[in-house]
Amino acid sequence: ELRTLRMVLAVFGKGCLAASFNCVYLYTGELYPTVTRQMGMGLGNTMARVGSITAPLAKMAAEVFPALPFIIYGAAPVAAGLAATLLPETRNLPLPE
């Protein structure tokens, strides 16, 4: 049985999920211009909440394909964490106006 591997992937996915959720607050405020910053923050927060609301539906998908929740809970946060590495560096740069 792959119990240890499943546990490691679950913990790694949870960490990537936390990192991607923090990126919403950190990068959104720095990347959007001042006039649209709050709209971007609200949109990012809304999409994060939609993901939280629909997350329990992935568990129900186990009735169709037993490995699907593990794939969703593991792959989606890892992909989001990797996508966050593509965001531009904003250190010592002025905020866009």
CSV table of N, CA and C in Angstrom, one decimal:
chain,number,residue,atom,x,y,z
A,1,GLU,N,0.8,-1.2,0.0
A,1,GLU,CA,0.0,0.0,0.0
A,1,GLU,C,0.9,1.2,0.0
A,2,LEU,N,0.4,2.3,-0.6
A,2,LEU,CA,1.2,3.5,-0.7
A,2,LEU,C,0.7,4.6,0.3
A,3,ARG,N,0.5,4.1,1.5
A,3,ARG,CA,0.0,5.0,2.6
A,3,ARG,C,1.0,6.2,2.8
A,4,THR,N,2.2,5.9,2.9
A,4,THR,CA,3.2,7.0,3.2
A,4,THR,C,3.3,8.0,2.0
A,5,LEU,N,3.3,7.5,0.8
A,5,LEU,CA,3.3,8.4,-0.3
A,5,LEU,C,2.1,9.2,-0.4
A,6,ARG,N,0.9,8.7,-0.1
A,6,ARG,CA,-0.3,9.4,-0.1
A,6,ARG,C,-0.2,10.5,1.0
A,7,MET,N,0.3,10.2,2.1
A,7,MET,CA,0.4,11.2,3.2
A,7,MET,C,1.4,12.3,2.8
A,8,VAL,N,2.5,12.0,2.2
A,8,VAL,CA,3.5,13.0,1.8
A,8,VAL,C,2.9,13.9,0.8
A,9,LEU,N,2.2,13.3,-0.2
A,9,LEU,CA,1.6,14.1,-1.3
A,9,LEU,C,0.5,15.0,-0.7
A,10,ALA,N,-0.2,14.5,0.3
A,10,ALA,CA,-1.3,15.3,0.9
A,10,ALA,C,-0.7,16.5,1.6
A,11,VAL,N,0.3,16.3,2.4
A,11,VAL,CA,1.0,17.4,3.1
A,11,VAL,C,1.6,18.4,2.2
A,12,PHE,N,2.3,17.9,1.1
A,12,PHE,CA,2.9,18.8,0.1
A,12,PHE,C,1.8,19.6,-0.6
A,13,GLY,N,0.7,19.0,-0.9
A,13,GLY,CA,-0.3,19.7,-1.6
A,13,GLY,C,-1.0,20.7,-0.7
A,14,LYS,N,-1.1,20.4,0.6
A,14,LYS,CA,-1.6,21.4,1.5
A,14,LYS,C,-0.7,22.6,1.7
A,15,GLY,N,0.6,22.3,1.7
A,15,GLY,CA,1.6,23.4,1.8
A,15,GLY,C,1.5,24.3,0.5
A,16,CYS,N,1.4,23.7,-0.6
A,16,CYS,CA,1.3,24.5,-1.9
A,16,CYS,C,0.0,25.3,-1.9
A,17,LEU,N,-1.0,24.7,-1.4
A,17,LEU,CA,-2.3,25.4,-1.4
A,17,LEU,C,-2.2,26.6,-0.5
A,18,ALA,N,-1.6,26.5,0.7
A,18,ALA,CA,-1.4,27.7,1.6
A,18,ALA,C,-0.5,28.7,0.9
A,19,ALA,N,0.5,28.3,0.2
A,19,ALA,CA,1.4,29.2,-0.5
A,19,ALA,C,0.6,30.0,-1.6
A,20,SER,N,-0.2,29.3,-2.3
A,20,SER,CA,-0.9,29.9,-3.4
A,20,SER,C,-2.0,30.9,-2.9
A,21,PHE,N,-2.6,30.5,-1.8
A,21,PHE,CA,-3.6,31.4,-1.2
A,21,PHE,C,-2.9,32.7,-0.7
A,22,ASN,N,-1.7,32.6,-0.1
A,22,ASN,CA,-1.0,33.8,0.4
A,22,ASN,C,-0.6,34.6,-0.8
A,23,CYS,N,-0.3,34.0,-1.9
A,23,CYS,CA,0.1,34.8,-3.1
A,23,CYS,C,-1.0,35.7,-3.6
A,24,VAL,N,-2.3,35.3,-3.4
A,24,VAL,CA,-3.4,36.1,-3.8
A,24,VAL,C,-3.3,37.5,-3.1
A,25,TYR,N,-3.0,37.4,-1.8
A,25,TYR,CA,-3.0,38.7,-1.0
A,25,TYR,C,-1.7,39.5,-1.3
A,26,LEU,N,-0.6,38.8,-1.4
A,26,LEU,CA,0.7,39.5,-1.6
A,26,LEU,C,0.8,40.1,-3.0
A,27,TYR,N,0.7,39.3,-4.0
A,27,TYR,CA,0.9,39.7,-5.3
A,27,TYR,C,-0.2,40.5,-5.9
A,28,THR,N,-1.4,40.3,-5.6
A,28,THR,CA,-2.5,41.0,-6.2
A,28,THR,C,-2.4,42.5,-5.8
A,29,GLY,N,-2.1,42.8,-4.6
A,29,GLY,CA,-1.9,44.2,-4.2
A,29,GLY,C,-0.8,44.9,-4.9
A,30,GLU,N,0.2,44.1,-5.3
A,30,GLU,CA,1.4,44.7,-5.9
A,30,GLU,C,1.3,44.8,-7.4
A,31,LEU,N,0.6,43.9,-8.0
A,31,LEU,CA,0.6,43.9,-9.5
A,31,LEU,C,-0.5,44.7,-10.2
A,32,TYR,N,-1.6,45.0,-9.5
A,32,TYR,CA,-2.6,45.8,-10.1
A,32,TYR,C,-2.4,47.3,-9.9
A,33,PRO,N,-2.7,48.1,-10.9
A,33,PRO,CA,-2.6,49.5,-10.8
A,33,PRO,C,-3.6,50.0,-9.6
A,34,THR,N,-3.3,51.2,-9.1
A,34,THR,CA,-4.1,51.7,-8.0
A,34,THR,C,-5.6,51.8,-8.3
A,35,VAL,N,-5.9,52.2,-9.5
A,35,VAL,CA,-7.4,52.4,-9.8
A,35,VAL,C,-8.1,51.0,-9.8
A,36,THR,N,-7.5,49.9,-10.1
A,36,THR,CA,-8.2,48.6,-10.1
A,36,THR,C,-7.7,47.6,-9.1
A,37,ARG,N,-6.9,48.1,-8.1
A,37,ARG,CA,-6.3,47.2,-7.1
A,37,ARG,C,-7.4,46.5,-6.3
A,38,GLN,N,-8.4,47.2,-5.8
A,38,GLN,CA,-9.4,46.6,-4.9
A,38,GLN,C,-10.3,45.6,-5.7
A,39,MET,N,-10.5,46.0,-7.0
A,39,MET,CA,-11.3,45.0,-7.8
A,39,MET,C,-10.5,43.7,-8.0
A,40,GLY,N,-9.2,43.8,-8.2
A,40,GLY,CA,-8.3,42.7,-8.3
A,40,GLY,C,-8.3,41.9,-7.1
A,41,MET,N,-8.2,42.6,-5.9
A,41,MET,CA,-8.1,41.9,-4.6
A,41,MET,C,-9.5,41.1,-4.4
A,42,GLY,N,-10.6,41.8,-4.7
A,42,GLY,CA,-11.9,41.2,-4.5
A,42,GLY,C,-12.1,40.0,-5.4
A,43,LEU,N,-11.6,40.1,-6.7
A,43,LEU,CA,-11.7,39.0,-7.6
A,43,LEU,C,-10.9,37.8,-7.2
A,44,GLY,N,-9.7,38.1,-6.8
A,44,GLY,CA,-8.8,37.0,-6.3
A,44,GLY,C,-9.4,36.3,-5.0
A,45,ASN,N,-9.9,37.1,-4.1
A,45,ASN,CA,-10.5,36.5,-2.9
A,45,ASN,C,-11.8,35.7,-3.2
A,46,THR,N,-12.6,36.2,-4.2
A,46,THR,CA,-13.8,35.5,-4.6
A,46,THR,C,-13.4,34.2,-5.2
A,47,MET,N,-12.4,34.1,-6.1
A,47,MET,CA,-12.1,32.9,-6.7
A,47,MET,C,-11.5,31.9,-5.7
A,48,ALA,N,-10.8,32.4,-4.7
A,48,ALA,CA,-10.3,31.5,-3.6
A,48,ALA,C,-11.5,30.9,-2.8
A,49,ARG,N,-12.5,31.7,-2.6
A,49,ARG,CA,-13.6,31.2,-1.8
A,49,ARG,C,-14.4,30.2,-2.6
A,50,VAL,N,-14.6,30.5,-3.9
A,50,VAL,CA,-15.3,29.5,-4.8
A,50,VAL,C,-14.6,28.2,-4.8
A,51,GLY,N,-13.2,28.2,-4.8
A,51,GLY,CA,-12.5,27.0,-4.7
A,51,GLY,C,-12.7,26.3,-3.4
A,52,SER,N,-12.8,27.0,-2.3
A,52,SER,CA,-13.1,26.4,-1.0
A,52,SER,C,-14.5,25.8,-1.0
A,53,ILE,N,-15.5,26.5,-1.6
A,53,ILE,CA,-16.8,26.0,-1.6
A,53,ILE,C,-17.0,24.7,-2.4
A,54,THR,N,-16.3,24.6,-3.5
A,54,THR,CA,-16.4,23.5,-4.4
A,54,THR,C,-15.5,22.3,-4.0
A,55,ALA,N,-14.6,22.5,-3.1
A,55,ALA,CA,-13.6,21.5,-2.7
A,55,ALA,C,-14.3,20.2,-2.2
A,56,PRO,N,-15.4,20.3,-1.4
A,56,PRO,CA,-16.0,19.1,-1.0
A,56,PRO,C,-16.6,18.2,-2.1
A,57,LEU,N,-16.9,18.9,-3.3
A,57,LEU,CA,-17.4,18.1,-4.4
A,57,LEU,C,-16.4,17.2,-5.0
A,58,ALA,N,-15.1,17.5,-4.8
A,58,ALA,CA,-14.0,16.6,-5.3
A,58,ALA,C,-14.1,15.3,-4.5
A,59,LYS,N,-14.4,15.3,-3.2
A,59,LYS,CA,-14.5,14.1,-2.5
A,59,LYS,C,-15.7,13.2,-3.0
A,60,MET,N,-16.7,13.8,-3.4
A,60,MET,CA,-17.8,13.1,-4.0
A,60,MET,C,-17.5,12.4,-5.3
A,61,ALA,N,-16.5,12.9,-6.0
A,61,ALA,CA,-16.0,12.3,-7.2
A,61,ALA,C,-15.4,11.0,-7.0
A,62,ALA,N,-15.1,10.6,-5.8
A,62,ALA,CA,-14.5,9.3,-5.5
A,62,ALA,C,-15.5,8.2,-5.8
A,63,GLU,N,-16.7,8.5,-5.8
A,63,GLU,CA,-17.7,7.4,-6.2
A,63,GLU,C,-17.6,7.0,-7.7
A,64,VAL,N,-17.1,8.0,-8.5
A,64,VAL,CA,-17.0,7.7,-9.9
A,64,VAL,C,-15.6,7.1,-10.2
A,65,PHE,N,-14.6,7.8,-9.7
A,65,PHE,CA,-13.2,7.3,-9.9
A,65,PHE,C,-12.4,7.5,-8.5
A,66,PRO,N,-12.1,6.4,-7.8
A,66,PRO,CA,-11.6,6.5,-6.5
A,66,PRO,C,-10.3,7.4,-6.3
A,67,ALA,N,-9.5,7.5,-7.3
A,67,ALA,CA,-8.2,8.2,-7.2
A,67,ALA,C,-8.4,9.7,-7.6
A,68,LEU,N,-9.6,10.1,-8.1
A,68,LEU,CA,-9.8,11.5,-8.5
A,68,LEU,C,-9.6,12.5,-7.4
A,69,PRO,N,-10.1,12.3,-6.2
A,69,PRO,CA,-9.9,13.4,-5.2
A,69,PRO,C,-8.4,13.6,-4.9
A,70,PHE,N,-7.6,12.5,-4.9
A,70,PHE,CA,-6.2,12.6,-4.7
A,70,PHE,C,-5.5,13.4,-5.8
A,71,ILE,N,-5.9,13.1,-7.0
A,71,ILE,CA,-5.4,13.8,-8.1
A,71,ILE,C,-5.7,15.3,-8.1
A,72,ILE,N,-7.0,15.6,-7.8
A,72,ILE,CA,-7.4,17.0,-7.7
A,72,ILE,C,-6.7,17.7,-6.5
A,73,TYR,N,-6.8,17.1,-5.3
A,73,TYR,CA,-6.2,17.8,-4.1
A,73,TYR,C,-4.7,17.9,-4.2
A,74,GLY,N,-4.0,17.0,-5.0
A,74,GLY,CA,-2.6,17.0,-5.1
A,74,GLY,C,-2.1,17.8,-6.3
A,75,ALA,N,-2.7,17.7,-7.4
A,75,ALA,CA,-2.2,18.3,-8.6
A,75,ALA,C,-2.6,19.8,-8.7
A,76,ALA,N,-3.8,20.2,-8.3
A,76,ALA,CA,-4.2,21.6,-8.4
A,76,ALA,C,-3.3,22.5,-7.6
A,77,PRO,N,-3.1,22.2,-6.3
A,77,PRO,CA,-2.3,23.1,-5.5
A,77,PRO,C,-0.8,23.1,-6.0
A,78,VAL,N,-0.3,22.0,-6.4
A,78,VAL,CA,1.1,22.0,-6.9
A,78,VAL,C,1.2,22.8,-8.2
A,79,ALA,N,0.2,22.7,-9.1
A,79,ALA,CA,0.2,23.5,-10.3
A,79,ALA,C,0.1,25.0,-9.9
A,80,ALA,N,-0.7,25.4,-9.0
A,80,ALA,CA,-0.8,26.8,-8.5
A,80,ALA,C,0.4,27.3,-7.9
A,81,GLY,N,1.1,26.4,-7.1
A,81,GLY,CA,2.4,26.8,-6.5
A,81,GLY,C,3.4,27.1,-7.6
A,82,LEU,N,3.5,26.2,-8.6
A,82,LEU,CA,4.4,26.3,-9.7
A,82,LEU,C,4.1,27.6,-10.5
A,83,ALA,N,2.8,27.8,-10.8
A,83,ALA,CA,2.5,29.0,-11.5
A,83,ALA,C,2.8,30.3,-10.8
A,84,ALA,N,2.8,30.3,-9.5
A,84,ALA,CA,3.2,31.4,-8.7
A,84,ALA,C,4.7,31.8,-8.9
A,85,THR,N,5.5,30.8,-9.3
A,85,THR,CA,6.9,31.1,-9.5
A,85,THR,C,7.1,31.9,-10.8
A,86,LEU,N,6.1,32.0,-11.7
A,86,LEU,CA,6.2,32.8,-12.9
A,86,LEU,C,5.8,34.2,-12.7
A,87,LEU,N,5.3,34.6,-11.6
A,87,LEU,CA,4.9,36.0,-11.3
A,87,LEU,C,6.2,36.8,-11.3
A,88,PRO,N,6.1,38.1,-11.7
A,88,PRO,CA,7.2,39.0,-11.7
A,88,PRO,C,7.7,39.4,-10.3
A,89,GLU,N,9.0,39.6,-10.2
A,89,GLU,CA,9.5,40.1,-8.9
A,89,GLU,C,9.2,41.6,-8.7
A,90,THR,N,8.7,42.0,-7.5
A,90,THR,CA,8.3,43.3,-7.3
A,90,THR,C,9.1,44.0,-6.2
A,91,ARG,N,10.2,43.4,-5.8
A,91,ARG,CA,11.0,44.0,-4.7
A,91,ARG,C,11.6,45.3,-5.2
A,92,ASN,N,11.5,46.3,-4.3
A,92,ASN,CA,12.1,47.6,-4.6
A,92,ASN,C,11.6,48.3,-5.8
A,93,LEU,N,10.4,47.9,-6.3
A,93,LEU,CA,9.8,48.6,-7.4
A,93,LEU,C,8.6,49.4,-6.9
A,94,PRO,N,8.3,50.5,-7.6
A,94,PRO,CA,7.1,51.3,-7.1
A,94,PRO,C,5.8,50.6,-7.6
A,95,LEU,N,4.8,50.8,-6.8
A,95,LEU,CA,3.5,50.2,-7.2
A,95,LEU,C,3.0,50.9,-8.4
A,96,PRO,N,2.4,50.2,-9.3
A,96,PRO,CA,1.8,50.8,-10.6
A,96,PRO,C,0.7,51.7,-10.2
A,97,GLU,N,0.7,52.9,-10.9
A,97,GLU,CA,-0.4,53.9,-10.7
A,97,GLU,C,-1.5,53.7,-11.6
